[in-house]
Coordinates of C-alpha atoms in Angstrom, one line a residue:
M1 CA -32.4 46.2 11.6
T2 CA -34.4 43.3 10.3
V3 CA -31.5 42.1 8.1
A4 CA -29.0 42.4 11.0
T5 CA -31.4 40.4 13.2
A6 CA -31.8 37.7 10.6
E7 CA -28.0 37.4 10.1
A8 CA -27.4 37.3 13.8
G9 CA -30.0 34.5 14.2
A10 CA -28.8 32.5 11.3
V11 CA -27.8 28.9 12.2
P12 CA -24.7 27.7 10.3
A13 CA -25.5 24.6 8.2
R14 CA -24.1 21.4 9.7
R15 CA -22.2 19.0 7.6
V16 CA -23.8 15.6 7.1
P17 CA -22.3 12.8 9.2
V18 CA -20.2 10.2 7.4
Y19 CA -22.5 7.4 8.3
R20 CA -25.5 9.1 6.8
G21 CA -23.6 9.9 3.6
Y22 CA -22.4 6.3 3.6
R23 CA -26.0 5.0 3.9
F24 CA -27.1 7.3 1.1
E25 CA -24.3 6.2 -1.2
L26 CA -24.9 2.5 -0.5
V27 CA -28.6 2.9 -1.3
K28 CA -27.6 4.6 -4.6
L29 CA -25.3 1.8 -5.5
V30 CA -27.7 -1.1 -4.8
S31 CA -30.6 0.7 -6.5
Q32 CA -28.7 0.4 -9.8
W33 CA -30.0 -2.6 -11.8
R34 CA -26.6 -3.7 -12.9
V35 CA -25.3 -3.8 -9.3
R36 CA -28.3 -5.8 -8.2
L37 CA -27.8 -8.2 -11.2
I38 CA -24.1 -8.9 -10.4
V39 CA -24.9 -9.3 -6.7
L40 CA -27.5 -11.9 -7.6
A41 CA -25.2 -13.6 -10.1
C42 CA -22.3 -13.8 -7.6
W43 CA -24.6 -15.5 -5.0
I44 CA -26.2 -18.0 -7.4
A45 CA -24.1 -18.6 -10.5
P46 CA -21.0 -20.1 -8.8
A47 CA -23.0 -22.8 -7.1
L48 CA -24.7 -23.8 -10.4
F49 CA -21.3 -23.7 -12.2
V50 CA -19.5 -25.9 -9.6
A51 CA -22.3 -28.3 -9.3
G52 CA -22.7 -28.6 -13.1
V53 CA -19.0 -29.1 -13.8
S54 CA -18.6 -31.6 -10.9
Q55 CA -21.2 -33.9 -12.6
Q56 CA -19.4 -33.8 -16.0
S57 CA -17.3 -36.7 -17.2
T58 CA -14.6 -34.3 -18.3
L59 CA -13.1 -32.0 -15.7
P60 CA -11.1 -28.7 -16.1
S61 CA -7.8 -30.4 -15.4
D62 CA -5.9 -27.5 -16.8
T63 CA -7.2 -25.4 -13.8
L64 CA -5.6 -25.8 -10.4
F65 CA -7.6 -28.4 -8.4
G66 CA -9.9 -28.9 -11.3
R67 CA -8.9 -32.6 -11.6
W68 CA -10.2 -33.2 -8.0
M69 CA -13.7 -31.8 -8.5
H70 CA -15.1 -35.4 -8.6
A71 CA -13.4 -36.3 -5.4
T72 CA -14.3 -33.5 -3.0
G73 CA -16.5 -30.5 -2.8
W74 CA -13.6 -28.3 -1.5
A75 CA -12.1 -28.3 -5.0
G76 CA -15.0 -26.3 -6.4
P77 CA -14.4 -23.0 -4.5
L78 CA -10.6 -23.2 -5.4
V79 CA -11.4 -23.6 -9.1
M80 CA -13.8 -20.6 -8.8
L81 CA -11.1 -18.6 -7.0
G82 CA -8.7 -19.2 -9.9
F83 CA -11.3 -17.9 -12.3
A84 CA -12.3 -15.0 -10.1
G85 CA -8.7 -13.8 -9.8
T86 CA -8.1 -13.8 -13.5
W87 CA -11.4 -12.5 -14.8
A88 CA -14.3 -12.0 -12.4
L89 CA -12.9 -9.8 -9.6
P90 CA -11.2 -7.3 -12.0
L91 CA -14.5 -6.9 -13.9
L92 CA -16.6 -6.6 -10.7
T93 CA -14.3 -4.0 -9.1
S94 CA -14.5 -2.1 -12.4
V95 CA -18.3 -2.0 -12.4
V96 CA -18.5 -0.9 -8.7
A97 CA -15.4 1.2 -7.9
G98 CA -14.6 2.4 -11.5
D99 CA -17.9 4.2 -11.9
V100 CA -18.7 5.4 -8.4
F101 CA -17.4 9.0 -9.0
A102 CA -17.6 9.2 -12.8
S103 CA -21.4 8.6 -12.6
E104 CA -21.8 11.9 -10.8
D105 CA -19.8 13.7 -13.6
R106 CA -22.1 12.1 -16.3
L107 CA -25.2 13.1 -14.4
G108 CA -24.0 16.5 -13.4
T109 CA -25.0 16.1 -9.8
W110 CA -21.9 17.3 -8.0
R111 CA -23.4 20.7 -7.1
H112 CA -26.4 19.1 -5.5
L113 CA -24.3 16.6 -3.6
L114 CA -22.0 19.3 -2.3
V115 CA -24.9 21.5 -1.2
A116 CA -26.3 18.5 0.8
V117 CA -23.1 17.1 2.3
R118 CA -20.9 20.3 2.4
S119 CA -17.7 18.4 2.5
P120 CA -15.8 16.8 -0.4
A121 CA -13.8 14.8 2.0
R122 CA -16.9 13.2 3.5
I123 CA -18.3 12.6 0.1
F124 CA -15.1 10.7 -0.8
V125 CA -15.2 8.6 2.4
A126 CA -18.9 7.8 2.0
K127 CA -18.5 6.7 -1.7
S128 CA -15.4 4.7 -1.0
L129 CA -17.0 2.8 2.0
A130 CA -20.1 2.1 -0.1
G131 CA -18.1 0.7 -2.9
L132 CA -16.0 -1.4 -0.5
T133 CA -19.2 -2.8 1.1
V134 CA -20.6 -3.9 -2.3
I135 CA -17.2 -5.5 -3.3
L136 CA -17.1 -7.4 0.0
L137 CA -20.6 -8.6 -0.7
L138 CA -19.6 -9.8 -4.1
V139 CA -16.5 -11.6 -3.0
A140 CA -18.4 -13.3 -0.1
G141 CA -21.1 -14.4 -2.6
L142 CA -18.5 -16.0 -4.9
A143 CA -16.9 -17.8 -2.0
V144 CA -20.0 -19.0 -0.3
S145 CA -21.9 -20.0 -3.4
S146 CA -19.1 -22.0 -4.9
T147 CA -18.5 -23.8 -1.6
V148 CA -22.1 -24.7 -1.2
G149 CA -22.3 -25.9 -4.8
G150 CA -19.3 -28.1 -4.3
L151 CA -20.3 -29.6 -0.9
V152 CA -23.9 -30.3 -2.0
S153 CA -23.0 -31.9 -5.3
V154 CA -19.9 -33.9 -4.3
G155 CA -19.6 -33.9 -0.5
N156 CA -17.4 -33.1 2.4
Q157 CA -14.4 -35.2 1.4
P158 CA -10.6 -34.8 2.0
L159 CA -8.7 -32.7 -0.5
V160 CA -5.4 -33.6 -2.1
G161 CA -2.9 -30.7 -1.6
L162 CA -0.4 -29.5 -4.1
D163 CA 2.3 -31.7 -2.6
G164 CA 0.1 -34.8 -2.7
H165 CA -0.8 -34.9 1.0
L166 CA -4.4 -35.3 2.1
L167 CA -6.1 -32.5 3.8
S168 CA -8.9 -33.4 6.2
P169 CA -12.3 -31.7 5.4
G170 CA -11.8 -29.3 8.4
D171 CA -8.3 -28.4 7.4
A172 CA -9.4 -28.0 3.7
A173 CA -12.2 -25.7 4.9
G174 CA -9.8 -23.4 6.8
R175 CA -7.4 -23.2 3.9
V176 CA -10.1 -22.4 1.4
L177 CA -11.4 -19.6 3.7
L178 CA -7.8 -18.2 4.0
S179 CA -7.4 -18.4 0.3
W180 CA -10.5 -16.3 -0.4
A181 CA -9.5 -13.9 2.4
A182 CA -6.0 -13.5 0.8
A183 CA -7.7 -12.7 -2.6
L184 CA -9.5 -9.8 -1.0
A185 CA -6.2 -7.9 -0.8
P186 CA -5.6 -7.7 -4.6
A187 CA -9.3 -7.1 -5.1
L188 CA -9.0 -4.1 -2.9
A189 CA -6.0 -2.9 -4.8
L190 CA -7.9 -3.1 -8.1
A191 CA -10.8 -1.3 -6.5
A192 CA -8.6 1.5 -5.3
I193 CA -7.2 1.7 -8.9
G194 CA -10.8 2.0 -10.0
L195 CA -11.4 4.8 -7.6
L196 CA -8.3 6.6 -8.8
G197 CA -9.4 6.2 -12.4
S198 CA -12.9 7.3 -11.7
V199 CA -11.7 10.5 -10.0
A200 CA -8.8 11.3 -12.4
L201 CA -10.5 10.6 -15.7
G202 CA -14.0 12.1 -15.0
R203 CA -16.6 11.1 -17.4
S204 CA -14.2 9.2 -19.6
P205 CA -15.0 5.4 -19.9
M206 CA -11.3 4.7 -19.4
G207 CA -11.9 5.0 -15.6
L208 CA -14.3 2.1 -15.8
L209 CA -11.9 0.0 -17.9
L210 CA -8.8 0.7 -15.8
P211 CA -9.1 -2.2 -13.2
P212 CA -9.5 -4.9 -15.9
I213 CA -6.8 -3.4 -18.1
V214 CA -4.3 -3.2 -15.2
A215 CA -5.2 -6.8 -14.1
L216 CA -4.8 -8.1 -17.6
A217 CA -1.4 -6.4 -18.0
M218 CA -0.2 -7.8 -14.7
S219 CA -1.5 -11.3 -15.6
V220 CA 0.5 -11.2 -18.9
A221 CA 3.5 -10.0 -16.9
Q222 CA 3.1 -13.0 -14.5
M223 CA 3.4 -15.3 -17.5
L224 CA 6.7 -13.8 -18.6
P225 CA 10.1 -15.1 -17.3
L226 CA 10.5 -12.2 -14.8
P227 CA 12.7 -12.3 -11.7
V228 CA 10.8 -13.3 -8.6
A229 CA 11.3 -9.9 -7.0
V230 CA 9.5 -8.2 -9.9
R231 CA 6.7 -10.9 -9.8
L232 CA 6.1 -10.4 -6.1
A233 CA 6.1 -6.6 -6.5
L234 CA 2.9 -6.7 -8.6
P235 CA -0.3 -6.4 -6.5
T236 CA -2.1 -9.2 -8.4
Y237 CA 0.4 -11.8 -7.3
A238 CA -1.8 -12.6 -4.3
F239 CA -4.3 -14.0 -6.8
I240 CA -1.7 -16.7 -7.3
S241 CA 0.3 -17.1 -4.1
W242 CA -2.6 -18.6 -2.2
N243 CA -1.5 -21.9 -3.8
G244 CA 1.2 -22.1 -1.1
L245 CA -1.5 -22.7 1.5
F246 CA -2.0 -26.2 0.1
T247 CA 1.5 -27.6 0.7
S248 CA 3.0 -29.0 3.9
P249 CA 4.7 -27.0 5.3
S250 CA 2.7 -24.0 3.9
Q251 CA 4.6 -21.7 1.6
L252 CA 3.7 -18.6 3.5
A253 CA 6.4 -16.1 2.5
P254 CA 5.2 -15.4 -1.1
L255 CA 1.6 -15.2 0.2
L256 CA 2.4 -12.7 3.0
I257 CA 4.5 -10.6 0.6
G258 CA 1.8 -10.6 -2.1
V259 CA -0.9 -9.6 0.4
S260 CA 1.3 -6.9 1.9
V261 CA 2.1 -5.4 -1.5
S262 CA -1.6 -5.5 -2.5
L263 CA -2.6 -3.6 0.7
V264 CA 0.1 -1.0 0.2
W265 CA -1.2 -0.5 -3.4
A266 CA -4.7 -0.2 -2.1
V267 CA -3.8 2.4 0.5
L268 CA -1.6 4.5 -1.9
A269 CA -4.1 4.5 -4.7
T270 CA -6.9 5.5 -2.4
V271 CA -4.9 8.3 -0.9
L272 CA -4.0 9.6 -4.4
A273 CA -7.7 9.4 -5.4
Y274 CA -8.6 11.4 -2.3
V275 CA -6.0 14.1 -3.0
L276 CA -7.2 14.4 -6.6
F277 CA -10.8 14.5 -5.5
V278 CA -10.6 17.3 -2.9
R279 CA -8.5 19.4 -5.4
R280 CA -10.8 19.1 -8.4
D281 CA -12.9 21.8 -9.8
F282 CA -16.5 21.2 -8.9
T283 CA -17.8 24.4 -10.6
N284 CA -17.1 23.2 -14.1
P285 CA -19.9 20.8 -15.3
A286 CA -17.8 19.8 -18.3
Y287 CA -14.9 18.7 -16.2
D288 CA -13.3 15.6 -17.7
G289 CA -10.2 15.2 -15.4
S290 CA -6.8 16.6 -15.6
G291 CA -4.3 14.6 -17.7
R292 CA -1.2 16.1 -16.2
R293 CA -2.5 15.7 -12.7
A294 CA -3.5 12.1 -13.4
I295 CA 0.0 11.3 -14.4
T296 CA 1.8 13.2 -11.7
L297 CA -0.5 12.1 -8.8
G298 CA -1.6 8.8 -10.3
V299 CA 0.7 6.9 -12.5
L300 CA 4.1 8.2 -11.3
P301 CA 3.6 7.4 -7.5
L302 CA 2.4 3.8 -8.3
A303 CA 5.3 3.3 -10.7
A304 CA 7.7 4.5 -7.9
L305 CA 6.0 2.1 -5.5
T306 CA 6.6 -0.8 -7.8
A307 CA 10.2 0.1 -8.2
A308 CA 10.7 0.5 -4.5
T309 CA 8.9 -2.8 -3.8
V310 CA 11.2 -4.6 -6.3
G311 CA 14.2 -3.3 -4.5
V312 CA 13.0 -4.2 -1.0
V313 CA 12.0 -7.7 -2.0
A314 CA 15.3 -8.2 -3.9
V315 CA 17.3 -7.2 -0.8
A316 CA 15.1 -9.0 1.8
T317 CA 15.0 -12.3 -0.1
P318 CA 17.4 -14.1 -2.5
S319 CA 15.0 -13.8 -5.3
T320 CA 16.7 -12.2 -8.3
G321 CA 16.3 -15.2 -10.6
S322 CA 13.3 -17.2 -11.7
G323 CA 13.1 -19.1 -8.5
I324 CA 12.6 -22.4 -10.5
E325 CA 15.8 -24.3 -9.9
Q326 CA 16.7 -27.9 -10.5
D327 CA 17.0 -29.0 -6.9
K328 CA 13.6 -27.3 -6.0
V329 CA 11.9 -29.1 -8.9
Q330 CA 13.3 -32.5 -7.8
R331 CA 12.4 -32.0 -4.2
S332 CA 8.8 -30.9 -5.0
L333 CA 8.2 -33.7 -7.4
A334 CA 9.6 -36.4 -5.1
T335 CA 7.5 -35.1 -2.2
A336 CA 4.3 -35.1 -4.2
F337 CA 5.0 -38.5 -5.7
A338 CA 5.6 -40.1 -2.2
H339 CA 2.3 -38.7 -0.9
L340 CA 0.3 -39.8 -4.0
Y341 CA 2.0 -43.2 -4.0
R342 CA 0.5 -43.8 -0.5
L343 CA -2.9 -42.6 -1.8
Q344 CA -2.6 -45.0 -4.7
T345 CA -1.6 -47.9 -2.4
R346 CA -4.6 -47.3 -0.2
Q347 CA -7.0 -47.1 -3.2
L348 CA -5.6 -50.4 -4.6
H349 CA -5.8 -52.1 -1.1
R350 CA -2.1 -52.8 -1.0
P351 CA 0.1 -53.0 2.1
A352 CA 0.5 -49.6 3.7
V353 CA 3.8 -47.8 3.3
T354 CA 5.2 -44.5 4.7
E355 CA 7.0 -41.7 3.0
A356 CA 10.1 -42.6 5.1
Q357 CA 10.1 -46.1 3.8
L358 CA 9.6 -45.0 0.2
R359 CA 12.7 -42.7 0.3
A360 CA 11.5 -41.2 -3.0
T361 CA 14.0 -39.1 -4.9
A362 CA 13.8 -37.4 -8.3
A363 CA 16.4 -36.6 -11.0
C364 CA 15.3 -33.9 -13.4
T365 CA 16.8 -32.4 -16.5
K366 CA 15.6 -29.5 -18.7
S367 CA 16.0 -29.7 -22.4
D368 CA 17.9 -33.0 -22.1
G369 CA 20.6 -31.2 -20.2
Q370 CA 21.5 -29.0 -23.1
A371 CA 20.2 -25.8 -21.5
V372 CA 20.5 -24.0 -18.2
Q373 CA 18.9 -26.3 -15.6
E374 CA 16.4 -23.7 -14.3
G375 CA 13.3 -21.7 -15.3
A376 CA 9.8 -22.5 -16.6
G377 CA 9.1 -24.6 -19.6
N378 CA 7.5 -27.9 -20.8
D379 CA 10.8 -29.5 -21.5
W380 CA 11.5 -30.9 -18.0
R381 CA 12.0 -34.7 -17.8
C382 CA 12.2 -36.4 -14.5
V383 CA 12.9 -39.9 -13.2
V384 CA 11.5 -40.7 -9.8
S385 CA 13.0 -43.5 -7.8
W386 CA 11.6 -45.2 -4.6
H387 CA 12.0 -48.2 -2.4
L388 CA 9.5 -50.6 -0.9
P389 CA 10.1 -52.6 2.3
K390 CA 11.5 -56.1 1.7
V391 CA 11.9 -55.4 -2.1
A392 CA 15.5 -55.2 -3.3
V393 CA 14.8 -53.6 -6.6
T394 CA 14.4 -49.9 -6.8
G395 CA 11.3 -48.7 -8.5
T396 CA 11.5 -46.0 -11.1
A397 CA 8.9 -43.9 -13.0
V398 CA 9.3 -41.2 -15.7
Y399 CA 7.4 -37.9 -15.7
Q400 CA 7.2 -35.1 -18.2
L401 CA 6.8 -31.7 -16.4
D402 CA 5.3 -28.5 -17.7
I403 CA 6.3 -25.8 -15.3
T404 CA 4.8 -22.3 -15.5
S405 CA 6.7 -19.1 -14.5
D406 CA 4.7 -18.9 -11.2
G407 CA 6.1 -22.2 -10.0
R408 CA 3.1 -24.4 -10.7
F409 CA 3.8 -27.6 -12.6
V410 CA 1.8 -30.5 -14.1
A411 CA 3.4 -33.9 -14.0
D412 CA 2.4 -36.3 -16.7
G413 CA 3.2 -39.9 -16.2
D414 CA 5.4 -41.5 -19.0
G415 CA 5.7 -45.1 -17.7
P416 CA 5.7 -47.7 -16.5
K417 CA 2.0 -48.0 -17.1
E418 CA 1.2 -50.0 -14.0
V419 CA 2.7 -47.1 -11.9
N420 CA 1.8 -43.8 -13.6
G421 CA -0.2 -44.9 -16.6
Y422 CA -3.9 -44.2 -17.1
F423 CA -6.3 -46.6 -15.4
L424 CA -9.3 -46.3 -13.1
V425 CA -9.2 -47.0 -9.4
R426 CA -12.2 -47.4 -7.0
T427 CA -12.6 -44.6 -4.5
A428 CA -15.3 -43.6 -2.0
T429 CA -16.8 -41.2 -4.5
G430 CA -16.7 -43.6 -7.5
D431 CA -14.1 -44.5 -10.1
A432 CA -11.3 -42.0 -10.5
P433 CA -8.1 -41.9 -12.6
N434 CA -4.9 -43.2 -11.2
P435 CA -3.6 -40.4 -8.9
L436 CA 0.0 -40.9 -10.1
W437 CA -1.0 -40.5 -13.8
Q438 CA -1.3 -36.7 -13.8
F439 CA -1.0 -34.4 -10.9
D440 CA -0.3 -30.8 -10.0
G441 CA 2.6 -29.5 -7.9
N442 CA 4.1 -26.2 -6.8
V443 CA 7.7 -25.0 -6.6
D444 CA 8.4 -22.6 -3.7
L445 CA 10.0 -19.7 -5.6
L446 CA 11.5 -18.3 -2.4
Y447 CA 12.6 -21.6 -0.8
T448 CA 16.4 -21.7 -0.5
H449 CA 17.2 -24.5 2.0

């Protein structure tokens, strides 16, 4: 009778709400010394780095916008974004997302957590949201800190875009913000891959290493002469495609495709991690993941997504080749030269001239015309021609171009010296190299008109 009464009066245990589980997991994450350390580093180190580099006599001109770090504070966060996309964000997502589930395997605390929460699905959601919160905090720290460091050390000056046109400080601020926002998409894709590795590989350290390994492999792939469709199908392309925001008109198509692909990867990898997690064996304390299940529910679906994305992009856009064609190179170089010629004219206090009056054109050849006139390489040679009002003689200047497979190029002046040679000009922020001496540009890989 007593037993029956007790059973009848028993109150079924309620599951812990997601918000309480999320708060608990967030506290667990930020209580780790390594997470606190990287949060502190992300909010302090970029400002010190940008401020320090901006005061040096030698700038990182091989980095996009690095040559403008003396001229404007808005170049600093873009230099930091280039570094973050290649190295920092893959490592940060690895530390946070790549270990969020594996740490419970190493500590053997799954049984205690399940008793407290009573729902594997809610545990997964809480852990994923906690990891997402920390990653957003880290990305925000990198962006805000590098921006503050640049503005304090150099100032709120106009920024020269990748086609040579000047961006006002307000316009530059908006585009820098959009660039960092676009970089969130591939960061989330890597974080989802980290979640998937943490769930699928259990206590194995490979789950922790998976995001940087994937990012490194895709960075190497971006340097290869791949078709544009394959390049756009990789989730890390959005770490590169933000460059198109700094041209006029903006090259939005590659950016939108790259962000979309990254978000699809993030959703799919998260769903796969969820399926693996709710199906795993929590009763085995020595569980180290299932290799077969990791392949069938992890690797194969992501490989299928990549193949499907390549097909969709190839059909939707005429992008089966390298995207770097002779007429595109000539058009990009002539546009950048015309904008920078106006900048040089203003710095040298010469009579103002417009792009329409200059009528700049470029004639480019690759390998002295002995090879196919397309593709990346450092063997592009271009002759730029322009006209000045009331001057009968057509001006010419020679440039050597080094074009990378993602469409970025560096133009190196090869004479005449008074036009594109090295000399210093007086600017509002001090002496600076001749803007026509060396400059960066960007070829729109999808532009077909």
